[in-house]
């Protein structure tokens, strides 16, 4: 399964265009523009599994900085500031990673 099985390629492209410049990434806007915010919990879990590159059941800071590249290989890496802000917004138990069990926090609805 790939992200384009769940999300529209044109929506993904639009979301990536919106955050090309360093420090322009907004998780909420990205989720809205890419269509992720409109997906069911099941679909979000599928997206989470795709983004969890090491298949640990968590998305850690190191994986999160490559978040945009999971959507398109040539996309930029998130800055340290963007990564920290994104992680803080989605990591509600403070363990430094985003768990699959907290996937609804990941949706930015």
XYZ file of C-alpha atoms in Angstrom:
109
model
C 0.000 0.000 0.000
C 1.187 3.521 -0.758
C 0.032 6.944 0.333
C -1.518 7.556 -3.083
C -3.826 4.586 -2.462
C -5.358 6.681 0.328
C -4.688 10.288 -0.666
C -5.042 12.072 -3.976
C -1.681 12.684 -5.697
C -2.815 16.220 -6.575
C -3.713 16.930 -2.928
C -0.331 15.606 -1.794
C 1.411 17.808 -4.384
C -0.555 20.873 -3.229
C 0.296 20.197 0.425
C 3.995 19.841 -0.406
C 3.973 23.061 -2.471
C 2.554 24.943 0.519
C 5.540 24.085 2.702
C 8.539 24.187 0.364
C 10.301 26.947 2.271
C 12.096 26.047 5.499
C 10.009 26.734 8.607
C 6.800 27.015 6.575
C 5.417 23.595 7.555
C 2.173 23.620 9.527
C 0.940 20.139 10.465
C -2.686 21.275 10.607
C -2.542 22.950 7.188
C -0.669 19.999 5.683
C -3.261 17.544 6.995
C -6.076 19.703 5.633
C -4.522 20.346 2.214
C -3.420 16.738 1.696
C -6.875 15.461 2.647
C -5.623 13.543 5.674
C -7.912 15.440 8.046
C -10.956 14.035 6.208
C -9.896 10.402 6.392
C -11.373 7.767 8.678
C -9.475 6.473 11.701
C -8.788 3.264 9.780
C -7.313 5.174 6.845
C -5.213 7.311 9.195
C -3.868 4.136 10.806
C -2.878 2.906 7.331
C -1.103 6.213 6.686
C 0.607 5.937 10.079
C 1.930 2.478 9.201
C 3.359 3.838 5.937
C 5.031 6.746 7.761
C 6.430 4.446 10.478
C 9.432 3.518 8.382
C 11.081 1.223 10.939
C 7.717 -0.445 11.744
C 8.245 0.071 15.482
C 4.659 1.156 16.101
C 5.891 4.675 16.792
C 7.025 7.638 14.786
C 10.110 8.970 16.505
C 11.743 12.354 16.031
C 14.256 10.981 13.525
C 11.458 9.577 11.342
C 9.348 12.695 11.744
C 11.989 15.002 10.272
C 11.666 13.008 7.019
C 7.856 13.240 7.123
C 7.547 15.186 3.838
C 9.901 12.796 2.036
C 7.534 9.918 2.793
C 5.026 11.720 0.560
C 7.550 12.544 -2.184
C 11.166 11.453 -2.263
C 12.504 14.828 -3.374
C 10.696 16.815 -0.687
C 12.711 18.708 1.889
C 13.532 17.557 5.407
C 11.656 19.325 8.204
C 13.762 21.790 10.157
C 14.583 20.988 13.776
C 12.068 23.599 14.903
C 9.308 22.173 12.684
C 10.082 18.640 13.849
C 10.001 19.609 17.543
C 6.746 21.564 17.136
C 5.098 18.718 15.201
C 6.228 16.143 17.756
C 5.067 18.241 20.709
C 1.625 18.675 19.134
C 1.093 14.964 18.493
C 2.953 13.405 21.449
C 0.408 13.708 24.223
C 2.114 11.392 26.707
C 5.486 13.131 26.440
C 7.528 10.033 25.592
C 9.183 11.680 22.581
C 7.361 9.652 19.965
C 3.959 9.393 18.344
C 2.253 6.093 19.022
C -0.300 4.334 16.864
C -2.674 4.209 19.826
C -2.830 8.002 19.827
C -3.509 8.200 16.128
C -6.463 10.565 16.473
C -4.050 13.169 17.839
C -2.047 12.692 14.653
C -4.989 13.628 12.433
C -5.154 17.319 13.344
C -8.902 17.419 12.845
